[in-house]
mmCIF file of C-alpha atoms in Angstrom:
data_model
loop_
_atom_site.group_PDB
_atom_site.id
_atom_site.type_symbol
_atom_site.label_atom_id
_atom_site.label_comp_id
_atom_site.label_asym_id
_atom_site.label_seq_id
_atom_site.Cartn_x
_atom_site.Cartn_y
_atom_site.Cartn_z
ATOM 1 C CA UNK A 27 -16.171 11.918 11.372
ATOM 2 C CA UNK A 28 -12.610 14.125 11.392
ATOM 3 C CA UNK A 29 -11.649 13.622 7.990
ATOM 4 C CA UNK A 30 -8.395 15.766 8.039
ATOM 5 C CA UNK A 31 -5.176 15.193 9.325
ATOM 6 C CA UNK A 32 -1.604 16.737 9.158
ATOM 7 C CA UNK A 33 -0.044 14.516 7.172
ATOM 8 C CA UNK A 34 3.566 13.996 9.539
ATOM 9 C CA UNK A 35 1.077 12.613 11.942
ATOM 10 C CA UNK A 36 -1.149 10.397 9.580
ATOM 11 C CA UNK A 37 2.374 8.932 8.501
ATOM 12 C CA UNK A 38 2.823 7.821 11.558
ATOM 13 C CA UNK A 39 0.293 6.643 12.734
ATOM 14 C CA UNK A 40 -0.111 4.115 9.744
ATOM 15 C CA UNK A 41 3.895 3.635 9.975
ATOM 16 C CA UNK A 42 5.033 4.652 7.027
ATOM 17 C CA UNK A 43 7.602 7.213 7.083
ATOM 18 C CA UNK A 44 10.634 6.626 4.781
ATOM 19 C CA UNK A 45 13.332 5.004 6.203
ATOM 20 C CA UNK A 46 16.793 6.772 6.403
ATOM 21 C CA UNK A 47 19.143 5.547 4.036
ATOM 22 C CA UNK A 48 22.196 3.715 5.965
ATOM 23 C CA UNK A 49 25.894 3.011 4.920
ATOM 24 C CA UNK A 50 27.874 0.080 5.362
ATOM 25 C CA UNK A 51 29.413 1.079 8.574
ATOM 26 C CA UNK A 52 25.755 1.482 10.101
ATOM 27 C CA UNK A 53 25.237 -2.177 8.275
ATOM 28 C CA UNK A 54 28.260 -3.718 9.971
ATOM 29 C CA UNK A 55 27.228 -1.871 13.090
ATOM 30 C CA UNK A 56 23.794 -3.979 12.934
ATOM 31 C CA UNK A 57 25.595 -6.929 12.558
ATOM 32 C CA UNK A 58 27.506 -6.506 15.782
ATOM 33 C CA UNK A 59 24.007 -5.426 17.470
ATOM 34 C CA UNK A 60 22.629 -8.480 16.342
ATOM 35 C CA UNK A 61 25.548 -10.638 17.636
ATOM 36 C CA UNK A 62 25.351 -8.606 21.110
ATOM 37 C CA UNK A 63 21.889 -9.497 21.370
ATOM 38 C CA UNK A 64 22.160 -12.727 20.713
ATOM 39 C CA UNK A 65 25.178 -13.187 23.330
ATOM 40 C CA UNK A 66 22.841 -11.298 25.921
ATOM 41 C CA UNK A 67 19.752 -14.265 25.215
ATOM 42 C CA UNK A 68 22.222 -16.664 25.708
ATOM 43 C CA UNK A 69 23.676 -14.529 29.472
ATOM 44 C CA UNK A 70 19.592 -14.154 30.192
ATOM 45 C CA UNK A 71 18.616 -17.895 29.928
ATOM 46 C CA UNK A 72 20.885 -18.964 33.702
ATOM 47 C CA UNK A 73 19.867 -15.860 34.979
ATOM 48 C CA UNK A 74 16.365 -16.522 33.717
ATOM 49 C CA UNK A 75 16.040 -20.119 35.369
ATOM 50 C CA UNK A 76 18.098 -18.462 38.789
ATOM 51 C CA UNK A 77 15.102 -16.005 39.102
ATOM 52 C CA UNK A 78 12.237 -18.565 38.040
ATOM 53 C CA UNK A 79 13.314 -20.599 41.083
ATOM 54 C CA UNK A 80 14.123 -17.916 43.611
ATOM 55 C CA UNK A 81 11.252 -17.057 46.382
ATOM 56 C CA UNK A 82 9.893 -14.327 44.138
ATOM 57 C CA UNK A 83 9.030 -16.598 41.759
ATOM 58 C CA UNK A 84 7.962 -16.618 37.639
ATOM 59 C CA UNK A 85 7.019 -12.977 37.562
ATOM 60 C CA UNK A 86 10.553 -12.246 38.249
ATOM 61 C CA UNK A 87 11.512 -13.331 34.964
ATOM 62 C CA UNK A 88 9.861 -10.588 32.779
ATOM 63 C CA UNK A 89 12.701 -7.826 33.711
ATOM 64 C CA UNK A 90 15.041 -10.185 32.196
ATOM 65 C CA UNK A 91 12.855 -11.361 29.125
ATOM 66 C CA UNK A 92 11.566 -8.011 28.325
ATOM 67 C CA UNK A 93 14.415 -6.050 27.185
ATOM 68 C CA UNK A 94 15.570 -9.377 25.304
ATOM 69 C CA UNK A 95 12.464 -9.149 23.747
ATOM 70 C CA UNK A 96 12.049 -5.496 22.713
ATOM 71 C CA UNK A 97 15.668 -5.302 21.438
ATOM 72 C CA UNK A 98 14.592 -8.590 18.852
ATOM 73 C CA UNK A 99 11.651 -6.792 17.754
ATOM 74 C CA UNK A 100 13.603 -3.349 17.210
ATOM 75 C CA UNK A 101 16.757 -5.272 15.427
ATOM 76 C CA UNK A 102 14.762 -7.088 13.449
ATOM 77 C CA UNK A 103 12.683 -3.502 11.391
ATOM 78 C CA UNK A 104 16.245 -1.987 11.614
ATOM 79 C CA UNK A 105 17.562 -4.834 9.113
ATOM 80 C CA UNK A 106 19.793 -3.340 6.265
ATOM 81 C CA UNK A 107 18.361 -5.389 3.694
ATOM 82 C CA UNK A 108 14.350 -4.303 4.855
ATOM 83 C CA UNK A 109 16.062 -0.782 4.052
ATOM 84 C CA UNK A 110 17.331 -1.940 1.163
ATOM 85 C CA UNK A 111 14.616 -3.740 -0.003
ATOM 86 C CA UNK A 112 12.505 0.084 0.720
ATOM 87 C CA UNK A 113 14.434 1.662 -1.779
ATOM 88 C CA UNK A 114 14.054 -0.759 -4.660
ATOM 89 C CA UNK A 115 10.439 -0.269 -3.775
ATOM 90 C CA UNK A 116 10.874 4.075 -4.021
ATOM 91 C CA UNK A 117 12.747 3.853 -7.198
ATOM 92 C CA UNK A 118 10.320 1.592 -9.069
ATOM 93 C CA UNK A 119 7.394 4.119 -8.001
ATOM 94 C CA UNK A 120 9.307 7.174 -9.037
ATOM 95 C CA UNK A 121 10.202 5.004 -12.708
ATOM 96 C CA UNK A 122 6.102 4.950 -13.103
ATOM 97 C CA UNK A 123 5.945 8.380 -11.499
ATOM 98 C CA UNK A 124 8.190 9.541 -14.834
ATOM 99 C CA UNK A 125 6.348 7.979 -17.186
ATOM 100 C CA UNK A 126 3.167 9.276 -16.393
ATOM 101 C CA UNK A 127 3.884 12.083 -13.965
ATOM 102 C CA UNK A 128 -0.467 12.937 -14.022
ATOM 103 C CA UNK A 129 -0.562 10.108 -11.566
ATOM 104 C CA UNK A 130 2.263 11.847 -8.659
ATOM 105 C CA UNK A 131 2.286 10.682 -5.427
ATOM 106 C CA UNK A 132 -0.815 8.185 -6.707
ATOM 107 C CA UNK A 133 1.150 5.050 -5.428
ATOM 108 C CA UNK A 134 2.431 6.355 -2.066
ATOM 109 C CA UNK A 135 -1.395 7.166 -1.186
ATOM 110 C CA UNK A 136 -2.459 4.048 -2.144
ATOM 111 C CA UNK A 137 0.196 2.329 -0.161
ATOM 112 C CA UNK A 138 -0.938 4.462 2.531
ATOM 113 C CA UNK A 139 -4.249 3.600 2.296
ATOM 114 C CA UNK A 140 -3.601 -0.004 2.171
ATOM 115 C CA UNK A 141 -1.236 0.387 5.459
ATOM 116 C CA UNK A 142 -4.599 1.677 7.515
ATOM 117 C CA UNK A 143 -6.980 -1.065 6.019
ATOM 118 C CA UNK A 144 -4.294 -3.469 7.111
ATOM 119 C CA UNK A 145 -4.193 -2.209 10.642
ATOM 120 C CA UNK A 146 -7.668 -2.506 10.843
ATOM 121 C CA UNK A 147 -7.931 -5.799 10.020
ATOM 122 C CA UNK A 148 -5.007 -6.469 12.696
ATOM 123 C CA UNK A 149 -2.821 -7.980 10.251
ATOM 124 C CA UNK A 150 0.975 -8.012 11.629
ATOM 125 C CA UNK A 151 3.771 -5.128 11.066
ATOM 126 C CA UNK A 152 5.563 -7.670 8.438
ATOM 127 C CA UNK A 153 2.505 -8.746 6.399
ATOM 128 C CA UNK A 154 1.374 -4.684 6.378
ATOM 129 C CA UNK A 155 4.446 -3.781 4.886
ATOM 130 C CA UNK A 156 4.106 -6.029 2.070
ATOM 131 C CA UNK A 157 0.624 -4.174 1.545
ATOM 132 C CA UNK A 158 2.221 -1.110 1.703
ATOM 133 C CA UNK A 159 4.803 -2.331 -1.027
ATOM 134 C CA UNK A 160 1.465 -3.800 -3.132
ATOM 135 C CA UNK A 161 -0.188 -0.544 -3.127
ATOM 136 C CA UNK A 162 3.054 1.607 -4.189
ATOM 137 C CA UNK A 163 3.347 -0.425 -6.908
ATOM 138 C CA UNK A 164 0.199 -1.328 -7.942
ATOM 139 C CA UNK A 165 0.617 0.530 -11.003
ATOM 140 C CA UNK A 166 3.944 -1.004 -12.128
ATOM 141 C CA UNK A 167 2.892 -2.144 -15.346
ATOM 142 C CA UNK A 168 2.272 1.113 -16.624
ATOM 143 C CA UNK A 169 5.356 1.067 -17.836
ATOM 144 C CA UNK A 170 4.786 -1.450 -20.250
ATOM 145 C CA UNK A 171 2.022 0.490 -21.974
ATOM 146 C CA UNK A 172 2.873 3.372 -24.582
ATOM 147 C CA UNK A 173 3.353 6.513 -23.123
ATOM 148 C CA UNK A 174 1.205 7.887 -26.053
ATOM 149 C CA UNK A 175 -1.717 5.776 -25.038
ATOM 150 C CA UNK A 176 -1.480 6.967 -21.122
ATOM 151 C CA UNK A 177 -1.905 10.242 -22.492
ATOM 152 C CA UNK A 178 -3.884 10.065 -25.797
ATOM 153 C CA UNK A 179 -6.301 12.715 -26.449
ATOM 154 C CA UNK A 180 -9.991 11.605 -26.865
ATOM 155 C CA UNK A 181 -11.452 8.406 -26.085
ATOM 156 C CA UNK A 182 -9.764 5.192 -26.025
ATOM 157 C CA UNK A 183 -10.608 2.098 -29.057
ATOM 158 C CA UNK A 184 -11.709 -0.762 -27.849
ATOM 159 C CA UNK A 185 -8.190 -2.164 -28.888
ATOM 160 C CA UNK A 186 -6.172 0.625 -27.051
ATOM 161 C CA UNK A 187 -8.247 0.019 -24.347
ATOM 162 C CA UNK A 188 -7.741 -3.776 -24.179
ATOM 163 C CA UNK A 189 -3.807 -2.435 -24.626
ATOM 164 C CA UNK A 190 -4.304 -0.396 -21.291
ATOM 165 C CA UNK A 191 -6.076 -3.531 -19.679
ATOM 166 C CA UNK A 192 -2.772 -5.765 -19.646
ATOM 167 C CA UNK A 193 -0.576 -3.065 -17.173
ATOM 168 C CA UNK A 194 -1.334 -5.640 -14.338
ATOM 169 C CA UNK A 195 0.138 -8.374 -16.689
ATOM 170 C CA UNK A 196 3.077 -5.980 -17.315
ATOM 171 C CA UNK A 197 3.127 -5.226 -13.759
ATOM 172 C CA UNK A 198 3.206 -8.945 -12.425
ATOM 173 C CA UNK A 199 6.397 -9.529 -14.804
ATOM 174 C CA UNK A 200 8.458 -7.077 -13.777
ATOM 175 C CA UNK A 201 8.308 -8.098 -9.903
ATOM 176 C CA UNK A 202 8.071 -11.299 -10.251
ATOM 177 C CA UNK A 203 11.414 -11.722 -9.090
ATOM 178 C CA UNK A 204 11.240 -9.820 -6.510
ATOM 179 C CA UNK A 205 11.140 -12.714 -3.740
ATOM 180 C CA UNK A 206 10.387 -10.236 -1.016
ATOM 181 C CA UNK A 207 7.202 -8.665 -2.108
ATOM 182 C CA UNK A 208 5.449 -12.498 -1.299
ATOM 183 C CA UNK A 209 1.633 -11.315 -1.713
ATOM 184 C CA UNK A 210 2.205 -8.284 -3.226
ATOM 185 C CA UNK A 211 3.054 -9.699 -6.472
ATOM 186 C CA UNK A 212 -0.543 -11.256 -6.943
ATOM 187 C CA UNK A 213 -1.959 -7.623 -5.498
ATOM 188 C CA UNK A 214 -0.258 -6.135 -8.592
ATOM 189 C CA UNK A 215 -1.735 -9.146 -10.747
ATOM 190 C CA UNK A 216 -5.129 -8.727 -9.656
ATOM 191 C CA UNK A 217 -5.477 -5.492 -8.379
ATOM 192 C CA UNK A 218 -8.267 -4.548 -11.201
ATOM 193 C CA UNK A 219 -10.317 -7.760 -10.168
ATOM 194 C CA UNK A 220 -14.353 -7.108 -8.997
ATOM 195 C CA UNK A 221 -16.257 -9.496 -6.563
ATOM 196 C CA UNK A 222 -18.576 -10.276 -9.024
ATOM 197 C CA UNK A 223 -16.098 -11.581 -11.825
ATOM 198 C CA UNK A 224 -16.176 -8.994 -14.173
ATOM 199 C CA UNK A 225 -12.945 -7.512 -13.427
ATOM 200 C CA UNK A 226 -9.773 -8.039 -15.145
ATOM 201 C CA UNK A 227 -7.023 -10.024 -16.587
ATOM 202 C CA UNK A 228 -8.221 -13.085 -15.217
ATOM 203 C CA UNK A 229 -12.102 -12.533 -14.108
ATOM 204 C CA UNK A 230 -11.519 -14.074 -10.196
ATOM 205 C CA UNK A 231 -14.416 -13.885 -8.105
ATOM 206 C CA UNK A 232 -15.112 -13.283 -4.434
ATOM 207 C CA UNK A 233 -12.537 -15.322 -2.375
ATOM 208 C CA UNK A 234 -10.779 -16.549 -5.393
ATOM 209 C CA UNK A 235 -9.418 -12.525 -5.749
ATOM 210 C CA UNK A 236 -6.426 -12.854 -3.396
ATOM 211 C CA UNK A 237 -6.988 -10.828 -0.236
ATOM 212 C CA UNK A 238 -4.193 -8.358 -0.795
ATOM 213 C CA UNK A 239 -5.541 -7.558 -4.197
ATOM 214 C CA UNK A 240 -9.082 -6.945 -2.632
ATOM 215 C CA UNK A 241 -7.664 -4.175 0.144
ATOM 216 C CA UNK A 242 -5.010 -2.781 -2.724
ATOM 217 C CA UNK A 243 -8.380 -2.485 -5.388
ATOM 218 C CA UNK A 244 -10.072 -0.385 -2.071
ATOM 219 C CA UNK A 245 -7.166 1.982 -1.823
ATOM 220 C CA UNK A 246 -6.829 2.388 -5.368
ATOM 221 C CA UNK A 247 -10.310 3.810 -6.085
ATOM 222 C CA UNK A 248 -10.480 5.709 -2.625
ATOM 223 C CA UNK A 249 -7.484 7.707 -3.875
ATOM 224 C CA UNK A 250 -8.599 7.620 -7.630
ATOM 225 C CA UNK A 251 -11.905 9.351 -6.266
ATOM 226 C CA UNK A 252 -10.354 12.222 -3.402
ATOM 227 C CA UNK A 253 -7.117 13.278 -6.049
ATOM 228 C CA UNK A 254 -7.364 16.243 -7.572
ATOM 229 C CA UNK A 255 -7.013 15.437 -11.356
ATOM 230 C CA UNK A 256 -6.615 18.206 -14.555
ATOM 231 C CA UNK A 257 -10.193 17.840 -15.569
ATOM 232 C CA UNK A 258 -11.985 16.923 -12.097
ATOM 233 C CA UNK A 259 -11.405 18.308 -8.084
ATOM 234 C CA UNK A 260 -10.920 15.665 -5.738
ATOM 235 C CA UNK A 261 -14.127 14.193 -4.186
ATOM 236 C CA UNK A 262 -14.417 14.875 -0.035
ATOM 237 C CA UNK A 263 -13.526 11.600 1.955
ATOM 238 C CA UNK A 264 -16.569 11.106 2.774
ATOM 239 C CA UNK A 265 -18.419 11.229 -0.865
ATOM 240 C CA UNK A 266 -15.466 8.647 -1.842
ATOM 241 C CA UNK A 267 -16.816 6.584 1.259
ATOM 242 C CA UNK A 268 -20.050 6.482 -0.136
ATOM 243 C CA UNK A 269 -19.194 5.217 -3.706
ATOM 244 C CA UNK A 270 -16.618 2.433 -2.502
ATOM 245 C CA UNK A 271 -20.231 1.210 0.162
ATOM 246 C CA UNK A 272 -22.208 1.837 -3.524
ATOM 247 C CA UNK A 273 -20.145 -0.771 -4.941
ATOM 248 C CA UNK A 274 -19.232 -3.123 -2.100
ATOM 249 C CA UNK A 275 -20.371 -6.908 -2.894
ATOM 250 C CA UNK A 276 -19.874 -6.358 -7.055
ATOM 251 C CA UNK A 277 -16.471 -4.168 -7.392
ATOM 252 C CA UNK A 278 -15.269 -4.379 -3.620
ATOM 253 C CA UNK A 279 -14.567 -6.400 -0.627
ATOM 254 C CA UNK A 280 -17.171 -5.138 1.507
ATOM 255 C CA UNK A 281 -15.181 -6.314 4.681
ATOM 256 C CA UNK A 282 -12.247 -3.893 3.404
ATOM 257 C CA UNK A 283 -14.192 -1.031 2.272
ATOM 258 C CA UNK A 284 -15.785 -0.996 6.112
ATOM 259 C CA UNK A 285 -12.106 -1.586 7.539
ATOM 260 C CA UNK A 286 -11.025 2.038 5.382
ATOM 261 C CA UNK A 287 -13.917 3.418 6.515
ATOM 262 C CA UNK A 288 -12.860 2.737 10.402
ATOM 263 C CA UNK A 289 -9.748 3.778 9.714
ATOM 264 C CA UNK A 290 -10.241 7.278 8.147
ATOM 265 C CA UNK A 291 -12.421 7.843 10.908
ATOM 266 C CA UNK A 292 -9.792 8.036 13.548
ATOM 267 C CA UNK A 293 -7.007 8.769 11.545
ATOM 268 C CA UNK A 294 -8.346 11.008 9.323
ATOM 269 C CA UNK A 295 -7.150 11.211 5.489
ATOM 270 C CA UNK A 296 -3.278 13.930 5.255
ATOM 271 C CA UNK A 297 -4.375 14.326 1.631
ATOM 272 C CA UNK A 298 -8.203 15.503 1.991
ATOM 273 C CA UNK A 299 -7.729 19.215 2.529
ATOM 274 C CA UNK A 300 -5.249 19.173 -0.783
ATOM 275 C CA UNK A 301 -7.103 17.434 -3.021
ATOM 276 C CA UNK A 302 -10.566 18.064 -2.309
ATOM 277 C CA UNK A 303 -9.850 21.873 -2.209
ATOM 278 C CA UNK A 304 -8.254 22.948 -5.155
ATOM 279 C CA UNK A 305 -10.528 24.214 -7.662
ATOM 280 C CA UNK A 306 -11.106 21.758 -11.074
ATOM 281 C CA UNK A 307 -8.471 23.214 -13.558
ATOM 282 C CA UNK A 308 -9.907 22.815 -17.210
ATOM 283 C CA UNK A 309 -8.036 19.832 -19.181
ATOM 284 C CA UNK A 310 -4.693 20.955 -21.295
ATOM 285 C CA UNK A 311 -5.282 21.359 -25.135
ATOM 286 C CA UNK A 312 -4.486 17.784 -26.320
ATOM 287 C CA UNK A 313 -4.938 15.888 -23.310
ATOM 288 C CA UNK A 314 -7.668 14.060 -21.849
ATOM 289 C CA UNK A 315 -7.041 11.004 -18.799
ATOM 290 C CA UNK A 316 -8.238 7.488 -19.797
ATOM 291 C CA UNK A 317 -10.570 8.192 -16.771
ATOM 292 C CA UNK A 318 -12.594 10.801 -18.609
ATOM 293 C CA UNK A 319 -12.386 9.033 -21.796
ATOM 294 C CA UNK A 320 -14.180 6.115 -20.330
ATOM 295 C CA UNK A 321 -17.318 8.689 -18.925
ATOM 296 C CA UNK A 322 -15.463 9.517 -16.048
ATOM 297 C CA UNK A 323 -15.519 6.118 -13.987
ATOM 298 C CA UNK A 324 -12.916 3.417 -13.385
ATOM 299 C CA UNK A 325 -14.354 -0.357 -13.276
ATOM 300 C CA UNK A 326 -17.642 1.154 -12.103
ATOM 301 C CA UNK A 327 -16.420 3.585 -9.736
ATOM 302 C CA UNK A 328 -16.935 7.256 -10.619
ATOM 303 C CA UNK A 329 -14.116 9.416 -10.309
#
């Protein structure tokens, strides 16, 4: 299995570099594309029927349908408001990011992660987007629990811990008027459900766990288990592999923990050879993760 890969080409190949921020010139200028190409469908469609009736016959249409066709597709990912919509997405990570800066870079891996699980499963370009957004944010609600309890020395009380239970809560309020996210606001809901109903806030089971909560839980423990933390190294890829299949049919989708598994295979994992080879740095005086406070695993999952 090639576990490693540079990480430019890991990005794209699970298509998500950032998007380049655009002004409203380039905005109006998409407008006018958009107008163009609609002018050319309409200029295509006589041309279309001309060539569908001519002695070459219906395969001559396709070199006037095609490039039609691929300049929809590209117009339609180009969209300022998709752009747009990416930032809102960047600044709400880099809000949690501030909060609890231990967890860096967390929710862009976990987006990542959910972006090959999607491919896998051959869900479309639009639908693995929204995964992408679910797993960057997955860990929204953080911001709704004390910043002293995200970084409280010692174990947590059963109350503080029932405190840090409710960040999917916090996390489903603060999107949920976010119209675009669709699915990802129930993957930021539910993202701490387990197939066997012992997960939390609501205790779903098995189907009733919405399917972009099951990949989003997947990504979240793969990259809770391979980052480097200040009391832990990362785990290899393929020791994180291992635990998810441990756990698969209680904590996990089993059909997404195989679909990661595929994935990392031929794409390999841009953050293995960082976090699984740094040396474990002993924790700061005064701090200690809710991970370690809670015997070092995460609903189940040792990390």
């Amino acid at each position: 299995m090639r576990l490693t890969r540079s990480r430019p080409q890991a990005a794209a190949a699970a298509g998500t570099a950032p998007a380049p921020a655009r002004t409203a010139g380039t905005a109006r200028t998409a407008e006018g594309n958009r107008a163009a190409l609609a002018l050319a469908g309409v200029l295509t469609v006589p041309v279309a029927v001309l060539l569908w009736r001519s002695a070459y016959g219906p395969l001559a249409v396709l070199p006037a349908l095609g490039p039609v066709w691929l300049g929809w597709w590209g117009l339609r990912w180009c969209r300022p408001e998709r752009v747009a919509r990416q930032a809102a997405v960047r600044a709400l990570s880099q809000a949690v990011q501030i909060k609890d800066h231990y967890t860096r870079g967390h929710g862009e891996r976990v987006g990542l992660a959910a972006v090959l699980i999607a491919r896998e499963l051959g869900l479309d370009e639009e639908r693995t987007e929204t995964l992408r957004c679910a797993g960057v944010l997955h860990d929204i609600g953080k911001l709704g629990v004390p910043a002293g309890l995200l970084c409280k020395a010692g174990p947590l009380t059963p109350a503080e811990r029932r405190v840090m239970e409710r960040h999917p809560e916090h996390g489903a309020e603060i999107v949920r008027g976010l119209d675009f996210l669709g699915e990802a606001r129930a993957a930021v809901l539910h993202h701490h459900e387990r197939m066997d109903g012992t997960g939390y806030p609501r205790g779903l089971a098995g189907a009733q766990i919405p399917e972009a909560a099951r990949i989003v839980a997947v990504a979240d423990a793969f990259d809770a288990m391979t980052s480097t933390r200040c009391y832990r190294p990362g785990r290899p890829v393929a020791a994180a592999l291992e635990e998810l299949e441990r756990c698969a049919g209680t904590q996990f989708d089993p059909r997404m923990v195989a679909a990661l598994g595929r994935a990392l295979s031929r794409h390999g994992w841009p953050f293995a050879e960082v976090s699984g080879a740094r040396a474990a740095a002993p924790p700061p005086t005064g701090r200690r993760s809710t991970a370690q406070a809670a015997g070092a695993r995460i609903d189940g999952v040792a990390v």
